[in-house]
Each structure stands twice: as C-alpha cells, then as structure tokens.
Amino acid sequence: MATVKRDYYEVLGVERSADAADLKKAYRKLAMEFHPDRNQGDKTAEQRFKEVGEAYSVLSDPQKRQRYDTFGHAANGAPDLGGFSFDSAFDLFDMFFGGAGGRRRQSGPQPGADLRLGVDITFEEAVFGATRTVEVPRKGTCGECDGSGAAPGTQAVPCPDCRGSGQVRRQVQSIFGQMVNVSACPHCRGEGRIIEQPCVTCRGQGRVDERQRLDITIPPGVDEDVTLRYAGQGEAGPRGGARGDLYVGFRIAPHPSLVRRGADLLYELAVSVPQAVLGDRITVPTVSGEHQVDVPPGTQHGKILKIAGMGVPHVRSGRRGDQLCIVHVAVPTHLSASDRELYDKLGQREGKPAEVKKGFFDALKDAFRG
Ligand SMILES: [Zn+2]
Ligand SMILES: [Zn+2]
C-alpha cells in the first residue's frame, strides 16, 4: 500500500535546526526502540525502524540534508528505484552500532540486479510511438548447467554446516542483552547448498555474460521522465537466483523547428511586416506533415495561432495537445533605397504606433504553461 512519506525531522522527533549530535542521539534511541529483534513480528515497529533509518541516512549527510530542506522528498530521485530498503536500515544500524544488533539475512540464492537502459529515439518516435529492438548486455542464466552452477550430471548438495537452511544461529551478547543471532551461513553464503563440481562454462556462478535482444514498445507521447519496467528482464541471480527487472528510459532527439511543452508543440512562425499587416496563408511544419496557417490581417507580434490536435498525445489518455504557432514579426534591418522611401512615406502617414493590445502577455503565459 502506498503511503505519504512523513517529514524526516518529524520521524526523528527533532527540530529543523538539529545538529549532528542531536540527530545521532535521536536515531540511536529510536533505532533501538523499533529494532525488529526487540519487536518480534510487529509490522508497525518494522516500518518505523526502516523509516527512522531512512530519515537518519538523509539528514546525517549534509549534502542530502540540504537538498531535502530545499526540495523535500522529491529531492532524492525516483522513489521506486534504489529507494531505502529494509536491508539498508539494517546496514545502517550495523554501521552505527558496530554490527552488534545482528541482522537476519534471507536464505537461498541472491536475486539478480535491476538494470537501467537509456534508449535514443527520434522526436517523431516519442510523439507517435514505435517498436525498437535493443540489445541488453546482462548476466544471463548459464545454459550449460541451467543456472544451477553445478556441472551437468551433478547436483548441488545441502550445506553440511547449516543443514541446508542457509542460516546459522549463535548466542551473542548484543546491545539488547543475551540473544540469538541468526545470520547467513558463511560456508554456503546463505544459499543452503554447496556445489562440489562447478560447471566449467560459468565457473559455478550459474550465469554468463549475454547480450539479450529485446523488443521495446515506445508508447506514443513518451517523455524523458517516463520509465518503463520490464519485470524479470534484469540480471539473472547467481546459482538460480531470481531475475532482476529492467528499467527503460528514453533520450529524445530535438526537432529542428518544434519545441515540446508537455502535450503541446511550440513553433516560432516568422512573418514579414507586410504579411502581419495584410494577412497571409503560410505553410508550417507539424509532426504530421505540412499545414496551412491563416495569418489574419493586423496580426501582432507574439500572437498565438493554434493548430488544434496537432500536438503530442498524452502518454496515458492518448488525447493530443495542440501546436501553438507564435508569431514573430521579422522587422527588416537592411533596406534598399526604394524600401526606405516606402517606409518613410508610411511613417509620415501613421504617426504614433497603435497601442499594444492588452492580453499579449497573458496569451504568452498561456502558451508556455505546463
Ligand atoms: Zn553453468
Ligand atoms: Zn550453509
């Protein structure tokens, strides 16, 4: 269940002005209080333990703290990737208390790592979507031993030290007093099994380097802040461990004349002074080919001419934005003698320039919104 993150200062129960010593003291007290070894099976305590660890890990790092103070929870990157895990909370605790708190590791093969892949796409592919075959360099399951790491024809045997459980229990004197410390079996590294005859191809790792070809579907309207998750397409874990996930992001090439603002596309429409004064029909590029735009007589600099529905589709709803053509009246800087004469004549007739119509800045603001 997704929950709203609490303020880190509130989590630790300290003032925003708290110094390093205050933070340390608050963390020490709360981490001890909520440590899962003291609160067997209490989910709320587990959650608090993790929360306290996360808050301390950010606030005790001056750089991270400054970013948190400025940007809040948004400061620390993508929330679902590389977030603060339960394991990190234990690591922090062990670091803080010199490993005395003990840590229960999961037994069995470790899962493979998640991978991130950046794919370069064209502006048009981002607008209309496409499919692309990419190569993902990763650790794949060894075909020779089927990922087990044991030579073909042989099998991994249960670890004699932990009798296959992957865990060893020891009586230890900890900061909580005498207690049983359950940790990963050092002999089999918590896997519960020992490979006596390793597979030659993968040297007992159960995985080999591979370049996996993968068809990627680029959704229409994708932007650079969109990440696609391909479950189980990350690295294979060692000796049969579960596969990680693959996260795909996109780098979008710029368009020579269109600029994207969310679902809308902006285009600078250059018109000459006579075109602005007398009006004209002008051909403009769009992502769907050329399009005729009517510039009405008396068009002012900065006016926005909208081509409805010619923008970018929204990546979820599919509703297309608009193309906004922003009129740029190009004032000539070099005049021939006869042009100069014409402008001279116009100048004598016109006198004061017409006042800039109200709403010009409002219109511009509308165009750049989003
Ligand atoms: Zn192998
Ligand atoms: Zn073992």
Short mmCIF file of N, CA, C and O in Angstrom, two decimals, residues 178-266:
data_model
loop_
_atom_site.label_atom_id
_atom_site.label_comp_id
_atom_site.label_asym_id
_atom_site.label_seq_id
_atom_site.Cartn_x
_atom_site.Cartn_y
_atom_site.Cartn_z
N GLN A 178 21.63 -10.72 26.14
CA GLN A 178 21.91 -12.03 25.55
C GLN A 178 20.82 -12.38 24.55
O GLN A 178 19.64 -12.33 24.87
N MET A 179 21.21 -12.68 23.34
CA MET A 179 20.19 -13.10 22.38
C MET A 179 20.74 -13.99 21.29
O MET A 179 21.95 -14.15 21.15
N VAL A 180 19.80 -14.58 20.54
CA VAL A 180 20.21 -15.47 19.47
C VAL A 180 20.39 -14.65 18.20
O VAL A 180 19.50 -13.92 17.79
N ASN A 181 21.56 -14.76 17.64
CA ASN A 181 21.85 -14.04 16.40
C ASN A 181 21.74 -15.01 15.23
O ASN A 181 22.45 -15.99 15.17
N VAL A 182 20.79 -14.73 14.33
CA VAL A 182 20.63 -15.58 13.16
C VAL A 182 21.31 -14.87 12.01
O VAL A 182 20.99 -13.72 11.70
N SER A 183 22.28 -15.52 11.39
CA SER A 183 22.95 -14.85 10.26
C SER A 183 23.17 -15.85 9.13
O SER A 183 22.95 -17.05 9.29
N ALA A 184 23.59 -15.32 8.00
CA ALA A 184 23.80 -16.17 6.83
C ALA A 184 24.95 -17.12 7.10
O ALA A 184 25.96 -16.74 7.68
N CYS A 185 24.77 -18.36 6.69
CA CYS A 185 25.82 -19.36 6.88
C CYS A 185 27.03 -18.98 6.04
O CYS A 185 26.92 -18.78 4.84
N PRO A 186 28.22 -18.83 6.67
CA PRO A 186 29.39 -18.39 5.91
C PRO A 186 29.88 -19.45 4.93
O PRO A 186 30.47 -19.12 3.91
N HIS A 187 29.61 -20.70 5.22
CA HIS A 187 30.12 -21.78 4.37
C HIS A 187 29.45 -21.76 3.00
O HIS A 187 30.12 -21.87 1.97
N CYS A 188 28.13 -21.60 2.98
CA CYS A 188 27.40 -21.64 1.70
C CYS A 188 26.90 -20.25 1.32
O CYS A 188 26.12 -20.11 0.38
N ARG A 189 27.33 -19.22 2.03
CA ARG A 189 26.92 -17.84 1.80
C ARG A 189 25.39 -17.68 1.84
O ARG A 189 24.79 -16.94 1.07
N GLY A 190 24.77 -18.46 2.71
CA GLY A 190 23.32 -18.32 2.91
C GLY A 190 22.49 -19.05 1.88
O GLY A 190 21.27 -19.01 1.92
N GLU A 191 23.16 -19.75 0.94
CA GLU A 191 22.40 -20.38 -0.12
C GLU A 191 21.85 -21.75 0.28
O GLU A 191 20.96 -22.28 -0.38
N GLY A 192 22.42 -22.34 1.33
CA GLY A 192 21.92 -23.62 1.81
C GLY A 192 22.44 -24.81 1.02
O GLY A 192 22.18 -25.95 1.37
N ARG A 193 23.16 -24.52 -0.08
CA ARG A 193 23.66 -25.62 -0.91
C ARG A 193 25.12 -25.39 -1.25
O ARG A 193 25.60 -24.27 -1.30
N ILE A 194 25.81 -26.49 -1.48
CA ILE A 194 27.22 -26.43 -1.84
C ILE A 194 27.39 -27.13 -3.19
O ILE A 194 26.80 -28.18 -3.43
N ILE A 195 28.16 -26.48 -4.05
CA ILE A 195 28.44 -27.10 -5.34
C ILE A 195 29.80 -27.78 -5.26
O ILE A 195 30.82 -27.11 -5.06
N GLU A 196 29.79 -29.10 -5.40
CA GLU A 196 31.06 -29.82 -5.30
C GLU A 196 31.82 -29.84 -6.61
O GLU A 196 33.04 -29.74 -6.64
N GLN A 197 31.06 -29.95 -7.71
CA GLN A 197 31.69 -29.95 -9.03
C GLN A 197 31.12 -28.79 -9.83
O GLN A 197 30.04 -28.90 -10.40
N PRO A 198 31.83 -27.66 -9.85
CA PRO A 198 31.26 -26.49 -10.53
C PRO A 198 31.17 -26.69 -12.04
O PRO A 198 32.01 -27.36 -12.64
N CYS A 199 30.16 -26.09 -12.63
CA CYS A 199 30.01 -26.06 -14.09
C CYS A 199 31.19 -25.30 -14.67
O CYS A 199 31.58 -24.25 -14.17
N VAL A 200 31.81 -25.85 -15.73
CA VAL A 200 33.02 -25.25 -16.31
C VAL A 200 32.68 -23.95 -17.04
O VAL A 200 33.41 -22.96 -16.97
N THR A 201 31.55 -23.92 -17.71
CA THR A 201 31.17 -22.76 -18.54
C THR A 201 31.03 -21.49 -17.69
O THR A 201 31.50 -20.42 -18.07
N CYS A 202 30.37 -21.61 -16.55
CA CYS A 202 30.10 -20.41 -15.74
C CYS A 202 30.94 -20.39 -14.47
O CYS A 202 30.74 -19.54 -13.61
N ARG A 203 31.86 -21.34 -14.35
CA ARG A 203 32.72 -21.47 -13.17
C ARG A 203 31.90 -21.51 -11.88
O ARG A 203 32.23 -20.88 -10.88
N GLY A 204 30.77 -22.19 -11.96
CA GLY A 204 29.94 -22.38 -10.77
C GLY A 204 29.03 -21.22 -10.42
O GLY A 204 28.32 -21.26 -9.42
N GLN A 205 29.06 -20.17 -11.25
CA GLN A 205 28.25 -18.98 -10.96
C GLN A 205 26.78 -19.17 -11.36
O GLN A 205 25.90 -18.47 -10.87
N GLY A 206 26.55 -20.07 -12.30
CA GLY A 206 25.17 -20.28 -12.76
C GLY A 206 24.71 -19.23 -13.75
O GLY A 206 23.58 -19.24 -14.20
N ARG A 207 25.61 -18.30 -14.09
CA ARG A 207 25.22 -17.27 -15.06
C ARG A 207 26.43 -16.85 -15.89
O ARG A 207 27.58 -16.95 -15.44
N VAL A 208 26.14 -16.39 -17.06
CA VAL A 208 27.18 -15.99 -18.01
C VAL A 208 26.79 -14.65 -18.63
O VAL A 208 25.63 -14.25 -18.61
N ASP A 209 27.80 -13.94 -19.18
CA ASP A 209 27.51 -12.68 -19.89
C ASP A 209 26.74 -12.99 -21.15
O ASP A 209 27.06 -13.93 -21.87
N GLU A 210 25.72 -12.19 -21.41
CA GLU A 210 24.98 -12.38 -22.66
C GLU A 210 24.51 -11.02 -23.16
O GLU A 210 24.52 -10.03 -22.43
N ARG A 211 24.17 -10.98 -24.43
CA ARG A 211 23.55 -9.77 -25.00
C ARG A 211 22.17 -10.20 -25.46
O ARG A 211 22.02 -10.88 -26.48
N GLN A 212 21.18 -9.85 -24.69
CA GLN A 212 19.82 -10.29 -24.97
C GLN A 212 19.12 -9.28 -25.87
O GLN A 212 19.07 -8.09 -25.56
N ARG A 213 18.57 -9.77 -26.98
CA ARG A 213 17.78 -8.87 -27.83
C ARG A 213 16.37 -8.81 -27.27
O ARG A 213 15.79 -9.82 -26.88
N LEU A 214 15.84 -7.59 -27.24
CA LEU A 214 14.56 -7.39 -26.59
C LEU A 214 13.75 -6.38 -27.41
O LEU A 214 14.28 -5.35 -27.83
N ASP A 215 12.48 -6.69 -27.66
CA ASP A 215 11.62 -5.74 -28.37
C ASP A 215 11.01 -4.77 -27.37
O ASP A 215 10.34 -5.18 -26.43
N ILE A 216 11.29 -3.50 -27.60
CA ILE A 216 10.80 -2.46 -26.70
C ILE A 216 9.66 -1.73 -27.40
O ILE A 216 9.79 -1.36 -28.57
N THR A 217 8.55 -1.54 -26.72
CA THR A 217 7.46 -0.76 -27.29
C THR A 217 7.53 0.65 -26.72
O THR A 217 7.41 0.84 -25.52
N ILE A 218 7.75 1.61 -27.61
CA ILE A 218 7.82 3.01 -27.18
C ILE A 218 6.39 3.55 -27.20
O ILE A 218 5.76 3.62 -28.27
N PRO A 219 5.82 3.91 -26.05
CA PRO A 219 4.43 4.37 -26.07
C PRO A 219 4.31 5.77 -26.67
O PRO A 219 5.19 6.60 -26.45
N PRO A 220 3.24 6.02 -27.46
CA PRO A 220 3.06 7.36 -28.04
C PRO A 220 3.00 8.41 -26.92
O PRO A 220 2.35 8.18 -25.90
N GLY A 221 3.69 9.53 -27.14
CA GLY A 221 3.66 10.61 -26.15
C GLY A 221 4.68 10.45 -25.05
O GLY A 221 4.66 11.19 -24.07
N VAL A 222 5.59 9.49 -25.20
CA VAL A 222 6.57 9.25 -24.13
C VAL A 222 7.47 10.49 -23.96
O VAL A 222 7.72 11.22 -24.91
N ASP A 223 7.85 10.75 -22.71
CA ASP A 223 8.75 11.87 -22.45
C ASP A 223 9.94 11.34 -21.68
O ASP A 223 9.96 10.18 -21.27
N GLU A 224 10.93 12.22 -21.46
CA GLU A 224 12.16 11.73 -20.84
C GLU A 224 11.99 11.39 -19.37
O GLU A 224 12.86 10.76 -18.77
N ASP A 225 10.86 11.78 -18.76
CA ASP A 225 10.66 11.42 -17.35
C ASP A 225 9.88 10.10 -17.19
O ASP A 225 9.57 9.69 -16.09
N VAL A 226 9.59 9.45 -18.33
CA VAL A 226 8.85 8.18 -18.25
C VAL A 226 9.84 7.02 -18.20
O VAL A 226 10.80 6.99 -18.96
N THR A 227 9.62 6.10 -17.29
CA THR A 227 10.45 4.90 -17.20
C THR A 227 9.56 3.67 -17.35
O THR A 227 8.54 3.57 -16.68
N LEU A 228 9.93 2.78 -18.25
CA LEU A 228 9.16 1.55 -18.41
C LEU A 228 9.85 0.43 -17.65
O LEU A 228 11.07 0.33 -17.65
N ARG A 229 9.05 -0.42 -17.01
CA ARG A 229 9.62 -1.53 -16.26
C ARG A 229 9.32 -2.84 -16.96
O ARG A 229 8.17 -3.13 -17.27
N TYR A 230 10.37 -3.60 -17.25
CA TYR A 230 10.21 -4.93 -17.82
C TYR A 230 10.58 -5.93 -16.74
O TYR A 230 11.77 -6.16 -16.46
N ALA A 231 9.56 -6.51 -16.12
CA ALA A 231 9.79 -7.41 -14.99
C ALA A 231 10.56 -8.64 -15.45
O ALA A 231 10.28 -9.21 -16.50
N GLY A 232 11.54 -9.04 -14.68
CA GLY A 232 12.28 -10.28 -14.95
C GLY A 232 13.23 -10.18 -16.13
O GLY A 232 13.73 -11.20 -16.61
N GLN A 233 13.50 -8.96 -16.62
CA GLN A 233 14.44 -8.82 -17.75
C GLN A 233 15.77 -8.23 -17.31
O GLN A 233 16.57 -7.82 -18.13
N GLY A 234 15.98 -8.16 -15.99
CA GLY A 234 17.28 -7.70 -15.49
C GLY A 234 18.26 -8.85 -15.44
O GLY A 234 18.13 -9.82 -16.19
N GLU A 235 19.23 -8.76 -14.55
CA GLU A 235 20.25 -9.80 -14.48
C GLU A 235 19.74 -11.04 -13.77
O GLU A 235 18.93 -10.96 -12.84
N ALA A 236 20.22 -12.17 -14.23
CA ALA A 236 19.93 -13.42 -13.52
C ALA A 236 20.72 -13.40 -12.22
O ALA A 236 21.83 -12.88 -12.16
N GLY A 237 20.15 -13.96 -11.17
CA GLY A 237 20.87 -14.07 -9.90
C GLY A 237 21.87 -15.20 -9.98
O GLY A 237 21.72 -16.11 -10.80
N PRO A 238 22.89 -15.20 -9.13
CA PRO A 238 23.84 -16.30 -9.15
C PRO A 238 23.17 -17.61 -8.70
O PRO A 238 22.32 -17.59 -7.81
N ARG A 239 23.58 -18.70 -9.32
CA ARG A 239 23.11 -20.05 -8.96
C ARG A 239 21.60 -20.14 -8.77
O ARG A 239 21.09 -20.54 -7.73
N GLY A 240 20.88 -19.68 -9.79
CA GLY A 240 19.43 -19.86 -9.78
C GLY A 240 18.65 -18.78 -9.06
O GLY A 240 17.45 -18.92 -8.87
N GLY A 241 19.31 -17.68 -8.65
CA GLY A 241 18.59 -16.57 -8.01
C GLY A 241 17.63 -15.91 -8.99
O GLY A 241 17.84 -15.96 -10.20
N ALA A 242 16.57 -15.32 -8.45
CA ALA A 242 15.55 -14.70 -9.30
C ALA A 242 16.16 -13.59 -10.15
O ALA A 242 17.16 -12.98 -9.78
N ARG A 243 15.52 -13.34 -11.29
CA ARG A 243 16.00 -12.28 -12.16
C ARG A 243 15.57 -10.91 -11.63
O ARG A 243 14.47 -10.76 -11.10
N GLY A 244 16.43 -9.91 -11.83
CA GLY A 244 16.05 -8.53 -11.53
C GLY A 244 15.16 -7.99 -12.64
O GLY A 244 14.78 -8.71 -13.57
N ASP A 245 14.82 -6.72 -12.53
CA ASP A 245 13.96 -6.09 -13.54
C ASP A 245 14.79 -5.17 -14.42
O ASP A 245 15.88 -4.75 -14.05
N LEU A 246 14.24 -4.85 -15.56
CA LEU A 246 14.89 -3.91 -16.48
C LEU A 246 14.05 -2.64 -16.54
O LEU A 246 12.84 -2.70 -16.73
N TYR A 247 14.71 -1.51 -16.34
CA TYR A 247 14.03 -0.21 -16.43
C TYR A 247 14.54 0.51 -17.67
O TYR A 247 15.74 0.67 -17.85
N VAL A 248 13.61 0.92 -18.52
CA VAL A 248 13.99 1.57 -19.77
C VAL A 248 13.54 3.02 -19.76
O VAL A 248 12.38 3.32 -19.49
N GLY A 249 14.49 3.91 -20.00
CA GLY A 249 14.18 5.33 -20.15
C GLY A 249 14.56 5.77 -21.56
O GLY A 249 15.18 5.01 -22.31
N PHE A 250 14.16 6.99 -21.94
CA PHE A 250 14.38 7.43 -23.31
C PHE A 250 15.10 8.78 -23.35
O PHE A 250 14.85 9.65 -22.53
N ARG A 251 15.99 8.92 -24.33
CA ARG A 251 16.60 10.22 -24.64
C ARG A 251 16.04 10.62 -25.99
O ARG A 251 16.20 9.90 -26.98
N ILE A 252 15.34 11.75 -26.01
CA ILE A 252 14.61 12.16 -27.21
C ILE A 252 15.41 13.22 -27.97
O ILE A 252 15.79 14.25 -27.40
N ALA A 253 15.66 12.97 -29.25
CA ALA A 253 16.39 13.93 -30.07
C ALA A 253 15.53 15.18 -30.29
O ALA A 253 14.32 15.08 -30.40
N PRO A 254 16.16 16.37 -30.33
CA PRO A 254 15.36 17.57 -30.55
C PRO A 254 14.85 17.64 -31.99
O PRO A 254 15.40 17.01 -32.89
N HIS A 255 13.76 18.39 -32.19
CA HIS A 255 13.21 18.62 -33.52
C HIS A 255 13.84 19.90 -34.05
O HIS A 255 14.11 20.82 -33.28
N PRO A 256 14.10 19.99 -35.37
CA PRO A 256 14.75 21.20 -35.88
C PRO A 256 13.93 22.48 -35.67
O PRO A 256 14.51 23.57 -35.54
N SER A 257 12.60 22.40 -35.62
CA SER A 257 11.85 23.65 -35.50
C SER A 257 10.71 23.60 -34.48
O SER A 257 10.07 24.62 -34.24
N LEU A 258 10.46 22.45 -33.88
CA LEU A 258 9.38 22.37 -32.90
C LEU A 258 9.96 22.13 -31.51
O LEU A 258 10.92 21.38 -31.36
N VAL A 259 9.36 22.78 -30.53
CA VAL A 259 9.79 22.60 -29.15
C VAL A 259 8.61 22.06 -28.37
O VAL A 259 7.49 22.56 -28.48
N ARG A 260 8.87 21.00 -27.60
CA ARG A 260 7.78 20.37 -26.87
C ARG A 260 7.60 20.99 -25.49
O ARG A 260 8.56 21.23 -24.77
N ARG A 261 6.33 21.28 -25.16
CA ARG A 261 5.99 21.71 -23.80
C ARG A 261 4.85 20.82 -23.34
O ARG A 261 3.69 21.10 -23.64
N GLY A 262 5.18 19.73 -22.67
CA GLY A 262 4.14 18.78 -22.27
C GLY A 262 3.50 18.18 -23.51
O GLY A 262 4.16 17.61 -24.36
N ALA A 263 2.18 18.36 -23.63
CA ALA A 263 1.47 17.79 -24.77
C ALA A 263 1.41 18.76 -25.95
O ALA A 263 0.99 18.40 -27.04
N ASP A 264 1.84 20.01 -25.74
CA ASP A 264 1.79 21.00 -26.82
C ASP A 264 3.15 21.14 -27.51
O ASP A 264 4.19 20.85 -26.92
N LEU A 265 3.09 21.57 -28.76
CA LEU A 265 4.31 21.84 -29.51
C LEU A 265 4.33 23.33 -29.85
O LEU A 265 3.32 23.89 -30.27
N LEU A 266 5.48 23.94 -29.64
CA LEU A 266 5.61 25.36 -29.94
C LEU A 266 6.39 25.53 -31.24
O LEU A 266 7.36 24.82 -31.49
#
